Tab-separated table of C-alpha atoms and ligand atoms in Angstrom:
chain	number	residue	atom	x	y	z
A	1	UNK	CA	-71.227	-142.933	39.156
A	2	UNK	CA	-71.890	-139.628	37.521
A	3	UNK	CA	-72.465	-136.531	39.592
A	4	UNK	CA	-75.875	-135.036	38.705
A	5	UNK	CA	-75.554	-132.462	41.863
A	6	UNK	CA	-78.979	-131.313	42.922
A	7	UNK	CA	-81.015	-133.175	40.412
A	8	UNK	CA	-79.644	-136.313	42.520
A	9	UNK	CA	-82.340	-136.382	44.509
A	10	UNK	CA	-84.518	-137.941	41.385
A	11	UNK	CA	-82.234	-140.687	41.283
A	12	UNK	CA	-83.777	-143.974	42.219
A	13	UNK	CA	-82.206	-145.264	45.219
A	14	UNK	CA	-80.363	-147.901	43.981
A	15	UNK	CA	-78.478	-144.877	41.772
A	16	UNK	CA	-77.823	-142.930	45.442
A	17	UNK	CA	-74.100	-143.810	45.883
A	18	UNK	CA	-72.550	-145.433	48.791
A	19	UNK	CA	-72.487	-142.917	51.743
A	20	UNK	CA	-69.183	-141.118	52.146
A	21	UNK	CA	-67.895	-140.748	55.236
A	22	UNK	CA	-65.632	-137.557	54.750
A	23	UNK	CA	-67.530	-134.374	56.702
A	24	UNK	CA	-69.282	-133.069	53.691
A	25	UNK	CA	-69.686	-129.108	55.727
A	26	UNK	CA	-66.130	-127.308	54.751
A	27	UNK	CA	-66.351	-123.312	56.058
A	28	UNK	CA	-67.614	-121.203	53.423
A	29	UNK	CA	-64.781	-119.853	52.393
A	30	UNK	CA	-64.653	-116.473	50.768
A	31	UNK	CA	-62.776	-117.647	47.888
A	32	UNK	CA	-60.211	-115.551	45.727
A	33	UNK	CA	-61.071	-114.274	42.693
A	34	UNK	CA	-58.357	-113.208	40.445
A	35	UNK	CA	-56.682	-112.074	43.375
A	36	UNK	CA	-59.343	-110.496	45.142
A	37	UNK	CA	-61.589	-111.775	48.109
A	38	UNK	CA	-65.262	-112.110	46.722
A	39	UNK	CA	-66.329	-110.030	49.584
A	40	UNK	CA	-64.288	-107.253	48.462
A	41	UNK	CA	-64.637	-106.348	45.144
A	42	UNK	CA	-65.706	-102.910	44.621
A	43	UNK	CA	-68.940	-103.896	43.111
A	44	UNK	CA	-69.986	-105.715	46.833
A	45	UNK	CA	-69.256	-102.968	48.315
A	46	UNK	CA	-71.589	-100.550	46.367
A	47	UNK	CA	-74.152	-103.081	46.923
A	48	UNK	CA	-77.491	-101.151	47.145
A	49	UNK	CA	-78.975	-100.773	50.565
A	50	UNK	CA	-81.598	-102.576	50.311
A	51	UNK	CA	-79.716	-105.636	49.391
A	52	UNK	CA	-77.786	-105.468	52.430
A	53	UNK	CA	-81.535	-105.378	54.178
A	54	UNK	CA	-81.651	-109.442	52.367
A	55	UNK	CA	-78.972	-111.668	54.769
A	56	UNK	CA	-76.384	-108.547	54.439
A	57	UNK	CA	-75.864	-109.844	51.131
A	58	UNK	CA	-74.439	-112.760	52.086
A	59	UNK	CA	-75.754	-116.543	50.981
A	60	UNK	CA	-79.213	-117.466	52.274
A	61	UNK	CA	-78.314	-120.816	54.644
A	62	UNK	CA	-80.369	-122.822	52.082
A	63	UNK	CA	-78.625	-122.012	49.331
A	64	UNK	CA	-74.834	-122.824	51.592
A	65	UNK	CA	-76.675	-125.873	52.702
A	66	UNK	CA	-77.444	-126.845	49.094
A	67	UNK	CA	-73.823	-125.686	47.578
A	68	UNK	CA	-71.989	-127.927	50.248
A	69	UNK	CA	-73.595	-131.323	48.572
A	70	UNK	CA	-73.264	-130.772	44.710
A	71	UNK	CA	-72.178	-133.434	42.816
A	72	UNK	CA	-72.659	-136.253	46.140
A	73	UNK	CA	-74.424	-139.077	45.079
A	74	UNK	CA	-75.180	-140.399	48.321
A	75	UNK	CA	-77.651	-138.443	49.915
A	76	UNK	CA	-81.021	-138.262	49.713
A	77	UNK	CA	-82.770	-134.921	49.262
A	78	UNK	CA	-85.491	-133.886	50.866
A	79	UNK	CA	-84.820	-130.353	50.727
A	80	UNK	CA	-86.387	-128.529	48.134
A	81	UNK	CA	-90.451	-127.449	47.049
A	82	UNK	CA	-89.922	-129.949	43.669
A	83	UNK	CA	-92.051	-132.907	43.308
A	84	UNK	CA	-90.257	-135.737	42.081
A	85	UNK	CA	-93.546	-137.275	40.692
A	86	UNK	CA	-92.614	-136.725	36.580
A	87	UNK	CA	-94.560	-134.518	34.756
A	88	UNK	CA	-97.589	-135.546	33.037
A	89	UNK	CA	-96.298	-136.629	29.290
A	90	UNK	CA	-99.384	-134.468	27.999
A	91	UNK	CA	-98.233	-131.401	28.961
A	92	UNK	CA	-94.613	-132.272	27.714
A	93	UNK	CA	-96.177	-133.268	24.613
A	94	UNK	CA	-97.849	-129.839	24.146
A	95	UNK	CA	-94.539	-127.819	25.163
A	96	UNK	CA	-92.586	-130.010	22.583
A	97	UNK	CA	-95.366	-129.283	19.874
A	98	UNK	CA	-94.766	-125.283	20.078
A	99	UNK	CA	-91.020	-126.255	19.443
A	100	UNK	CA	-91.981	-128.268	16.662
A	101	UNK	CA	-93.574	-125.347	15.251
A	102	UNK	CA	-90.261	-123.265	15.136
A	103	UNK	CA	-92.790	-120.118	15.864
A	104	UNK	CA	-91.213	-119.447	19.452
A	105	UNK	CA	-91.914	-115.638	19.830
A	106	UNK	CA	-93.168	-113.584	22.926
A	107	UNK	CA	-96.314	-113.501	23.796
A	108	UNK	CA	-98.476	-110.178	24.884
A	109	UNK	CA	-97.162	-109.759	28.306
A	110	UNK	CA	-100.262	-110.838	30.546
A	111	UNK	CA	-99.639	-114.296	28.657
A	112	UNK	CA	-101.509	-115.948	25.290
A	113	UNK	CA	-105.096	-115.112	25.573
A	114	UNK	CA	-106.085	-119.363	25.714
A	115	UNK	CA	-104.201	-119.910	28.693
A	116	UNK	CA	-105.997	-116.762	30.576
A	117	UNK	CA	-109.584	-118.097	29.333
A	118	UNK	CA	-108.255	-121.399	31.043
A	119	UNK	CA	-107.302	-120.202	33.715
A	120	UNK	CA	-110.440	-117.757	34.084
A	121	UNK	CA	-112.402	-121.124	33.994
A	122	UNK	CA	-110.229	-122.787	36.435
A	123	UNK	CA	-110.794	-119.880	38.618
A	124	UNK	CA	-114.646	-119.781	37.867
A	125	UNK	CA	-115.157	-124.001	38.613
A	126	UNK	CA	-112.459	-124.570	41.547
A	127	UNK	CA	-112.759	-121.705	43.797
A	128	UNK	CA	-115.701	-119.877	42.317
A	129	UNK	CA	-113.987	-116.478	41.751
A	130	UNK	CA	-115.062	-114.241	38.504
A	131	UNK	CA	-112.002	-113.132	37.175
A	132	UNK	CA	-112.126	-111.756	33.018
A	133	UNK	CA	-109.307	-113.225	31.042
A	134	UNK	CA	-108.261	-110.638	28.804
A	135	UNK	CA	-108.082	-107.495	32.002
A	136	UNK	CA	-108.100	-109.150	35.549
A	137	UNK	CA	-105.349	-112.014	34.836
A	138	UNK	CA	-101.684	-111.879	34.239
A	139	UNK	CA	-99.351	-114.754	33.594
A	140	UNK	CA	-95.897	-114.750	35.021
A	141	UNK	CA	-93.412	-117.025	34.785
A	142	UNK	CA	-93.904	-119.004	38.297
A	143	UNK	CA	-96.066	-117.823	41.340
A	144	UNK	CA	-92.565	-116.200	42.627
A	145	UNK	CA	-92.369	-113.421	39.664
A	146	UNK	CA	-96.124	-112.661	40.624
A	147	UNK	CA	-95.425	-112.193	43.696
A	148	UNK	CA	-92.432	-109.758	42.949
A	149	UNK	CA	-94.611	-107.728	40.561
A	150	UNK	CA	-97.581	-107.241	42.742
A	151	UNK	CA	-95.073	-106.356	45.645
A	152	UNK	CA	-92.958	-103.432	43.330
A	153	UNK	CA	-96.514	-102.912	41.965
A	154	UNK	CA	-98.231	-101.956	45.522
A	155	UNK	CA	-95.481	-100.976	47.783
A	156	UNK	CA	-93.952	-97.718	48.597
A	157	UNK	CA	-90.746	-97.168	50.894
A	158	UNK	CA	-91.478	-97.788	54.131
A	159	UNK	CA	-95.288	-99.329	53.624
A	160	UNK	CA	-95.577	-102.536	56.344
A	161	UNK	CA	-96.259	-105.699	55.202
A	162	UNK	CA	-97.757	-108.362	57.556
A	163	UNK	CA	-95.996	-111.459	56.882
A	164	UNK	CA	-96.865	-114.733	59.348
A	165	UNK	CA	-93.487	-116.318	60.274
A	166	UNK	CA	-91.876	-118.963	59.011
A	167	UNK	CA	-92.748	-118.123	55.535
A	168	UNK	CA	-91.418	-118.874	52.332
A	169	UNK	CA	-88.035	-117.069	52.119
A	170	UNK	CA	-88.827	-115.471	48.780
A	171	UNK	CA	-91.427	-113.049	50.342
A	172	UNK	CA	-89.051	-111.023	52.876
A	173	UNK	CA	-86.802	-110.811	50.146
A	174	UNK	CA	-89.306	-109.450	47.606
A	175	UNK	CA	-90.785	-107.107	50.163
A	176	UNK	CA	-87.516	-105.806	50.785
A	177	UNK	CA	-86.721	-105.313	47.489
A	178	UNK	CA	-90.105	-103.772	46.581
A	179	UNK	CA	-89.108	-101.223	49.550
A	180	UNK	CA	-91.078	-102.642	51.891
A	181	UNK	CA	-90.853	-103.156	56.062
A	182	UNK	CA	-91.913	-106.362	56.789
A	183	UNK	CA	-93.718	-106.964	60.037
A	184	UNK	CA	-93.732	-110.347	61.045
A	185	UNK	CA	-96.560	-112.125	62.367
A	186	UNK	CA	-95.860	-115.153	64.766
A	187	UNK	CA	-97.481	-118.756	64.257
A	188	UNK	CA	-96.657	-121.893	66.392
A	189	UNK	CA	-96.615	-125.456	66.498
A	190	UNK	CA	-98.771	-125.861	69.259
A	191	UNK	CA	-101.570	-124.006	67.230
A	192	UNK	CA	-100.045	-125.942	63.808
A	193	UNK	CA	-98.799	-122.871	62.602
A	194	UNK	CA	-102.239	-121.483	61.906
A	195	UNK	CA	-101.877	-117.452	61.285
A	196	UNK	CA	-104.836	-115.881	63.652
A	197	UNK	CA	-106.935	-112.880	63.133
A	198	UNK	CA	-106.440	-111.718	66.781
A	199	UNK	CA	-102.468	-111.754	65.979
A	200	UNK	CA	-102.919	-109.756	62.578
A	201	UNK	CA	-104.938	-107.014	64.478
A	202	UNK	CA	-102.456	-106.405	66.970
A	203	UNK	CA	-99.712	-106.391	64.409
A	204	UNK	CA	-101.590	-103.320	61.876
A	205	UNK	CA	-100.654	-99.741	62.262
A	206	UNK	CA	-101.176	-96.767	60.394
A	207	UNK	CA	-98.351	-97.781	58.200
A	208	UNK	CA	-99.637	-101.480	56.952
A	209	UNK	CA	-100.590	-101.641	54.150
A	210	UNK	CA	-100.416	-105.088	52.590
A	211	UNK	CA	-101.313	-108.712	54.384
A	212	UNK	CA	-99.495	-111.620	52.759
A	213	UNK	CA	-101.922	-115.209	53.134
A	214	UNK	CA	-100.519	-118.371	51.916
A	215	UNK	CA	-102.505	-121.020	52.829
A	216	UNK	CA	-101.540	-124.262	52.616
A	217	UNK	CA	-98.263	-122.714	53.826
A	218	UNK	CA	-94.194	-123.508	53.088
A	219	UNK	CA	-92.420	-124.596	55.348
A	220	UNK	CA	-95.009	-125.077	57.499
A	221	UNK	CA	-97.596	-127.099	56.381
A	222	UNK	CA	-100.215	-125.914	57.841
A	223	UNK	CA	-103.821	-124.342	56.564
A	224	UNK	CA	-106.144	-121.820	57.713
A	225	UNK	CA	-109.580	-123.354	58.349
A	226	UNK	CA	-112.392	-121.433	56.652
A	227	UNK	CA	-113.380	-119.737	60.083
A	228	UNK	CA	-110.990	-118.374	60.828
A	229	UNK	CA	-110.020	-116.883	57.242
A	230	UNK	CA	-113.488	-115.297	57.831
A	231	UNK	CA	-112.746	-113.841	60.863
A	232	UNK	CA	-109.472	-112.939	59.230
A	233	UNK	CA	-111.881	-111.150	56.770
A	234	UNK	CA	-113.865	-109.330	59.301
A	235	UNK	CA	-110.468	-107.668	60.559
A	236	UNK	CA	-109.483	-106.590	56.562
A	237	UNK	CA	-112.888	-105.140	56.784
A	238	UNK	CA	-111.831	-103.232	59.254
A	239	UNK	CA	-109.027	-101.193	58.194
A	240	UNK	CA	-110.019	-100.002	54.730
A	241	UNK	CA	-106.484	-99.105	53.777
A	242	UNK	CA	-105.276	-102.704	53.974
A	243	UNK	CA	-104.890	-105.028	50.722
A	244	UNK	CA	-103.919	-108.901	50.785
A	245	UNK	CA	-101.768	-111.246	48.352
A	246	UNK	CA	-103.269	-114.432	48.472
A	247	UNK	CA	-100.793	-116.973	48.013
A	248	UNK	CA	-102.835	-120.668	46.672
A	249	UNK	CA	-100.036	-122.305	45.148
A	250	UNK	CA	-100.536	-125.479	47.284
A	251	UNK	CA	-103.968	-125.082	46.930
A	252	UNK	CA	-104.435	-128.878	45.558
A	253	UNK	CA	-102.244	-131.188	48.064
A	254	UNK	CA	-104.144	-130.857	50.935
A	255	UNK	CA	-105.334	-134.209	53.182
A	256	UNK	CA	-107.994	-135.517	54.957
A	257	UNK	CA	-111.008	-133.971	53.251
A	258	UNK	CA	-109.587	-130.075	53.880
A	259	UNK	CA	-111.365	-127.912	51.838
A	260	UNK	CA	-109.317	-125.085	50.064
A	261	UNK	CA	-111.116	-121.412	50.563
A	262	UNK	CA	-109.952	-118.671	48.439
A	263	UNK	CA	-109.765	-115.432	50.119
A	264	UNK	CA	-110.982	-113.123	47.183
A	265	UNK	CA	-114.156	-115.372	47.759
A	266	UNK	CA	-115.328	-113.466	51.009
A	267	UNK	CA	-117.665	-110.808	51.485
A	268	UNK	CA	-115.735	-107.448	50.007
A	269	UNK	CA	-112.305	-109.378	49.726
A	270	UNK	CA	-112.543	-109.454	46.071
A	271	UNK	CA	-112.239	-106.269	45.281
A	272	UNK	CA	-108.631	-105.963	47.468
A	273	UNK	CA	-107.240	-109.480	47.020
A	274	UNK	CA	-104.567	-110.689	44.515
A	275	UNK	CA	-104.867	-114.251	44.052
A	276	UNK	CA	-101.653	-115.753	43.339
A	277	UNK	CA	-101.075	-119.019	41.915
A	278	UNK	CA	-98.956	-121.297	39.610
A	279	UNK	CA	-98.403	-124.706	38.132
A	280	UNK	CA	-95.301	-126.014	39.627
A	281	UNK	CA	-97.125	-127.648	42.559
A	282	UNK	CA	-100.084	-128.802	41.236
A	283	UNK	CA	-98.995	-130.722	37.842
A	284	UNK	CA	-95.302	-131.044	38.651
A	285	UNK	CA	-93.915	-128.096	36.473
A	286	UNK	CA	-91.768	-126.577	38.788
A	287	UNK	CA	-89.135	-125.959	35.519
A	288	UNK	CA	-91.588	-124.917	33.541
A	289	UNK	CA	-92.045	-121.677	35.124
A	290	UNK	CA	-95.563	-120.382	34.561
A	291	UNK	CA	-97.752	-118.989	37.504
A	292	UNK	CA	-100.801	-116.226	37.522
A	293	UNK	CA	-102.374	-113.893	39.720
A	294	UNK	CA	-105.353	-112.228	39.010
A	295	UNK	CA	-107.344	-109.231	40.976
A	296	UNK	CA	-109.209	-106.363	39.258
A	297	UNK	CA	-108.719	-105.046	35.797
A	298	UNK	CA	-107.206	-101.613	37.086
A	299	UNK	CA	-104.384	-103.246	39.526
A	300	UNK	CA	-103.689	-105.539	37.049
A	301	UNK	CA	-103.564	-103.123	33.883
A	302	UNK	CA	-101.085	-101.012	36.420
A	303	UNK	CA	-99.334	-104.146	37.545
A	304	UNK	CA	-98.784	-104.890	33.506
A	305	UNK	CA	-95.786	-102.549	32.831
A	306	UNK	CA	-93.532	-103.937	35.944
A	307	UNK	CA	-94.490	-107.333	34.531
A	308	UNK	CA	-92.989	-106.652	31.370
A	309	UNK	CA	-90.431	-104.742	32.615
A	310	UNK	CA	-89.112	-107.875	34.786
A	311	UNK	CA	-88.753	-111.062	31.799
A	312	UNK	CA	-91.433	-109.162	29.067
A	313	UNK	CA	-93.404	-112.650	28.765
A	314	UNK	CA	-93.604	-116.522	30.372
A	315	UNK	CA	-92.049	-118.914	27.640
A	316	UNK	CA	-93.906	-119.805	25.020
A	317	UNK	CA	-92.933	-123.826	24.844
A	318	UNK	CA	-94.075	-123.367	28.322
A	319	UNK	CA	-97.688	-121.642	28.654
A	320	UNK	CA	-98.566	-124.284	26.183
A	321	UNK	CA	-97.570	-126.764	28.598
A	322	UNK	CA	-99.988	-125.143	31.069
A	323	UNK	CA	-102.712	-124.807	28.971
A	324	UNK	CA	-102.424	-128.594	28.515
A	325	UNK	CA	-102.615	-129.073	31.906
A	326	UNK	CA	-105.500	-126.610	32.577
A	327	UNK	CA	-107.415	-128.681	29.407
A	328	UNK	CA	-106.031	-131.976	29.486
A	329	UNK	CA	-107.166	-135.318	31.994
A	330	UNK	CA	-106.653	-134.459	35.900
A	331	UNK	CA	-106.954	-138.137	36.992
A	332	UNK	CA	-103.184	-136.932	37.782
A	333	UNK	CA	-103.578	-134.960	40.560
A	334	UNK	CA	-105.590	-138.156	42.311
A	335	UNK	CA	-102.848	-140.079	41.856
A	336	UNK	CA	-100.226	-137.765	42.883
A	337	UNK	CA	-102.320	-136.964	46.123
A	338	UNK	CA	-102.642	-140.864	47.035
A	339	UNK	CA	-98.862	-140.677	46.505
A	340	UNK	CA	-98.295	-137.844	49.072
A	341	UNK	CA	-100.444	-139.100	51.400
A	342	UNK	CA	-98.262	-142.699	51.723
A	343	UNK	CA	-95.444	-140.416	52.192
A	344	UNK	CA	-97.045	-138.278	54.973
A	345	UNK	CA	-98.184	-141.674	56.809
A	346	UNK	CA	-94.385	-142.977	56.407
A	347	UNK	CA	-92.950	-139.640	57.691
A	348	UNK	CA	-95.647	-139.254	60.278
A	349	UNK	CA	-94.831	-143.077	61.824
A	350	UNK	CA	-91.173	-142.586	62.066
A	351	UNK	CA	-91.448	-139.108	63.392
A	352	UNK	CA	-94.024	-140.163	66.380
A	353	UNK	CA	-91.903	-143.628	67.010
A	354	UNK	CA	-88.589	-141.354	67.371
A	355	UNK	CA	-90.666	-138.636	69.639
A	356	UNK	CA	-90.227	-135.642	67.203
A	357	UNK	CA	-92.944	-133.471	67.096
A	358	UNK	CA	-94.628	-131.265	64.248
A	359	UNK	CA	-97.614	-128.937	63.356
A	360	UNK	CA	-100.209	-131.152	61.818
A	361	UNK	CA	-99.673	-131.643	58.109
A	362	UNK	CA	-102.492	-130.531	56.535
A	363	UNK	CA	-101.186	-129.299	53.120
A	364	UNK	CA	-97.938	-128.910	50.713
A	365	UNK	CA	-95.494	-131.763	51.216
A	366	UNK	CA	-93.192	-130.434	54.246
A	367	UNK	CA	-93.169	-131.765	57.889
A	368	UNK	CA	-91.748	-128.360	59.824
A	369	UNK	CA	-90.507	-130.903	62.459
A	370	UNK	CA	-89.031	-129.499	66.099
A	371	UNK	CA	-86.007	-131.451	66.278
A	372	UNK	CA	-84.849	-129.614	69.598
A	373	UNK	CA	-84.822	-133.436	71.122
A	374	UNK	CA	-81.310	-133.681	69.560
A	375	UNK	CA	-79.901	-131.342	71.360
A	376	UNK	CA	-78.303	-129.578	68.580
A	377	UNK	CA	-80.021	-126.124	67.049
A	378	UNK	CA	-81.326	-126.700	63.580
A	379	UNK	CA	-77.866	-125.791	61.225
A	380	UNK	CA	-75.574	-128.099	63.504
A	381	UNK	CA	-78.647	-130.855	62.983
A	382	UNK	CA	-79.012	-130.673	59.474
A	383	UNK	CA	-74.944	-130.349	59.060
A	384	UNK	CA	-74.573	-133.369	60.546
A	385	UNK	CA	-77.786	-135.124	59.242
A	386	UNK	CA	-75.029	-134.713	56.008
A	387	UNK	CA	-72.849	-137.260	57.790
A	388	UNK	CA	-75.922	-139.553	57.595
A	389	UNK	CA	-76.772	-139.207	54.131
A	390	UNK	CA	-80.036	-136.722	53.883
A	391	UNK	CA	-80.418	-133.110	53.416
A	392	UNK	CA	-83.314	-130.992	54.650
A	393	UNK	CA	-83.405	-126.988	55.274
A	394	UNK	CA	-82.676	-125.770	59.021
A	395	UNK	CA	-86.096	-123.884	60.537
A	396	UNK	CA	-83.724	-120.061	60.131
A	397	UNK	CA	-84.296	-120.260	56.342
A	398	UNK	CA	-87.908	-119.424	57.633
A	399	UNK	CA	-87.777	-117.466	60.023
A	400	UNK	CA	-84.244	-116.660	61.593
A	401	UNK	CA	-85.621	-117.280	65.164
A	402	UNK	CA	-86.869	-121.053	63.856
A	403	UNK	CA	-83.829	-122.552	65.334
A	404	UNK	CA	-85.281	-125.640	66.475
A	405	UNK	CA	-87.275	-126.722	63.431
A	406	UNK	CA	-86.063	-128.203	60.456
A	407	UNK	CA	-88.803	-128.102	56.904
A	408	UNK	CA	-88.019	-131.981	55.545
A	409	UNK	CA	-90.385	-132.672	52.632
A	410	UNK	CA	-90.953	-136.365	51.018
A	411	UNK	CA	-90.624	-135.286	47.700
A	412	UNK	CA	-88.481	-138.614	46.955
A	413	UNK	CA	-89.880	-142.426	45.986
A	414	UNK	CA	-91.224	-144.206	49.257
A	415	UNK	CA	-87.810	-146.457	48.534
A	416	UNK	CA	-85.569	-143.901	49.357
A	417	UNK	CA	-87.789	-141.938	51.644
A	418	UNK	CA	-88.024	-145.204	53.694
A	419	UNK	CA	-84.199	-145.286	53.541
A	420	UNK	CA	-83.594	-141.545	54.302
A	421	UNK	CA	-86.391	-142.045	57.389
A	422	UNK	CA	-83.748	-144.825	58.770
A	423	UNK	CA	-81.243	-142.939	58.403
A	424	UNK	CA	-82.683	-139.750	60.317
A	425	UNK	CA	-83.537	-142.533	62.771
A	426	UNK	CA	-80.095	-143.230	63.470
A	427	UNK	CA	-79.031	-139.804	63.384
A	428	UNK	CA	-81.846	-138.881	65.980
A	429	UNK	CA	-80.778	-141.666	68.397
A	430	UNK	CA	-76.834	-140.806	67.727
A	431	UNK	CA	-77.864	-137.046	68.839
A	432	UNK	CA	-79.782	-138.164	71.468
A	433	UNK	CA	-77.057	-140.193	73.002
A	434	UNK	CA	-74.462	-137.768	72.811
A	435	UNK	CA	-72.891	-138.959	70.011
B	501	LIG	C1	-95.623	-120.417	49.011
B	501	LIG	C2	-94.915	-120.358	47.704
B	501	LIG	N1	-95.221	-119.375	46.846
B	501	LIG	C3	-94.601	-119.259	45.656
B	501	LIG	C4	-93.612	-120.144	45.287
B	501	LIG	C5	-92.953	-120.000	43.947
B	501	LIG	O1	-93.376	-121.040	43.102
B	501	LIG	P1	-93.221	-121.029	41.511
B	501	LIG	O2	-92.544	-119.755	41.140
B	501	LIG	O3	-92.448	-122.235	41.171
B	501	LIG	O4	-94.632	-121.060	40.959
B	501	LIG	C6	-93.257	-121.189	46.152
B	501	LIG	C7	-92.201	-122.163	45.787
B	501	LIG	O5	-91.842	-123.057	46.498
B	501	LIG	C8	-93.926	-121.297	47.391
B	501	LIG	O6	-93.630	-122.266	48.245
């Protein structure tokens, strides 16, 4: 069978291979280079403070924990943010027809003026925020470059960011790159990971400057309700300093009636929120690489030049992929959410049978599961989980204190996720009995 490393994970089942019983978790090694240890090279060691700030430079556990697999066939992947649902052929259609035209150029930097009018009218009819199209919108290519420009955009040395913890990994690591400190704001399981006001207020001092939101959250699934983003409000209010990134990218896969609040939305947010979102998510273009934020025509005319400066302008092929899926049917997204929601009931049932717990799934496509039943902390759980066949992310990706969680998404067909479930099963009940 042909290796297709991490793109394995799309494979049907009957393509995932035969498990292999070898122990798949060699050492990292710091390999040789022409004779010289990787670690040593005179280039790492005039690495730039503030890269040493990111892991000391060294490989994020996600990306060790992805590296160890590449090129197995027989394990099932629930590791990474990609839906596995395909693309809807409309939007491939309309990327292919900008090929077809040969005219591939850049585009102005904030993106081609029809995708910001559609995305100033997606704005305008699904969260009912006023954004202008040609000033107060910039296109990027995924949510992650707008959230590195408005972070080198806003932050000086030394400003404090409130980030809730676990978060996506990609914000400490922009913050710190954008010179920031991060201050990190605790959530729990018991209160399903919800970030609350009281806990933002205690964390602000003279130095914060920027709140970070990202509701529905990754890793941890869960939302903030609409009360208490309004009391989260009242305490922005409060300190007149303080600006917020609003993070919506799993705005649309949220259950059981939720209803998605943008924060720009409240009472004198507007004019201090960047609203960041993106396609991947929603339509299943996590390869296209388009996102947007949008906030008011002065940040983002500022915010323009470190756009530019970063990849000068989102693919072409690609922004006319997202304007087809801005313009084109959404009957999709129905589908795709009756989809996820099968998963979540097949995750949830073998989760509560085994006894692991979780904060309530309420949006994304993650179960942030505490897996401290095993006995093992989260990298010795998902190293061996290898043996079994599956590979999720331990909790410290997340938050480096998160050693008891692991983030597992179902982002594979309910054949194989019913598989991998079986297999965690057995791993669970091997753990649990000392084996
Ligand atoms: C919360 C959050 N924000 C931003 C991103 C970046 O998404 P993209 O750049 O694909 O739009 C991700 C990716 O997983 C994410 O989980």
């Amino acid at each position: 069978m042909e290796p297709d490393g991490d793109r394995g994970r799309h494979a049907p089942l009957r393509r995932v291979g035969r498990l292999r019983t070898a122990r798949p978790f060699p050492e990292r090694t710091d390999s040789l280079r022409y004779g010289v240890p990787m670690s040593q090279s005179t280039l790492r060691q005039r690495l730039a403070e503030r890269t040493l700030r990111i892991r000391g430079g060294h490989e994020s556990p996600y990306f060790q924990i992805m590296r160890r697999v590449e090129g197995r066939d027989d394990i099932i992947r629930l590791v990474r943010g990609e839906p596995d649902i395909p693309t809807p052929a409309h939007i491939i259609e309309a990327a292919k027809r900008c090929l077809d035209t040969g005219h591939v150029g850049y585009t102005p930097p904030g993106g081609m003026i029809e995708l910001r009018e559609a995305i100033a009218r997606k704005f305008k009819e699904d969260n009912n925020l006023e954004y202008d199209a040609a000033s107060e919108i910039l296109v990027t290519a995924g949510a992650q470059e707008s959230m590195a420009v408005s972070l080198q955009t806003l932050l000086d040395p030394g400003d404090e960011v409130l980030l809730a913890t676990p978060h996506y990994m990609a914000y400490p690591a922009n913050i710190i790159m954008a010179g920031g400190h991060i201050v990190y704001v605790d959530t729990v399981e018991e209160e399903d990971f919800e970030l609350k006001p009281e806990a933002i207020e205690a964390a602000i001092t003279d130095r914060t400057k920027l709140l970070v939101l990202v509701t529905p959250n990754n890793p941890t699934a869960g939302v903030i309700t609409a009360e208490t983003l309004s009391a989260i409000a009242d305490v922005v209010r409060n300190h007149p300093g303080l600006v917020v990134i609003s993070d919506e990218l799993y705005e649309k896969v949220v259950y059981d009636g939720f209803e998605h609040i943008s924060f720009a939305t409240l009472p004198d947010m507007w004019d201090r929120t960047i609203t960041i979102n993106g396609f991947s998510k929603a339509y299943s273009m996590t390869g296209f690489r388009v996102g947007y934020m949008a906030g008011p025509a002065d940040y983002i005319l500022a915010a323009t030049e470190p756009r530019h400066s970063l990849s000068i302008s989102t693919s072409l092929p690609s922004q006319h992929g997202a304007l087809a899926a801005l313009e084109g049917p959404q009957d999709f997204m129905a589908e795709m959410m009756e989809e996820y929601h099968l998963r979540r009931a097949m995750m949830r049932d073998a989760f509560d049978e085994l006894g692991v717990t979780y904060g309530e799934p309420k949006g994304g496509f993650y179960f942030f599961a505490n897996i401290s039943g095993s006995g093992l902390d989260a990298v010795d759980f998902a190293a061996k989980a290898v043996d079994y066949g599956i590979l999720f992310s331990p909790g410290n990706v997340f938050a480096e204190g998160a050693r008891k969680y692991i983030r597992i998404s179902y982002l594979a067909p309910r054949d194989q996720l019913a598989e991998a479930l079986e297999r965690f099963g057995r791993l669970w009940n091997d753990c649990r009995s000392g084996r």
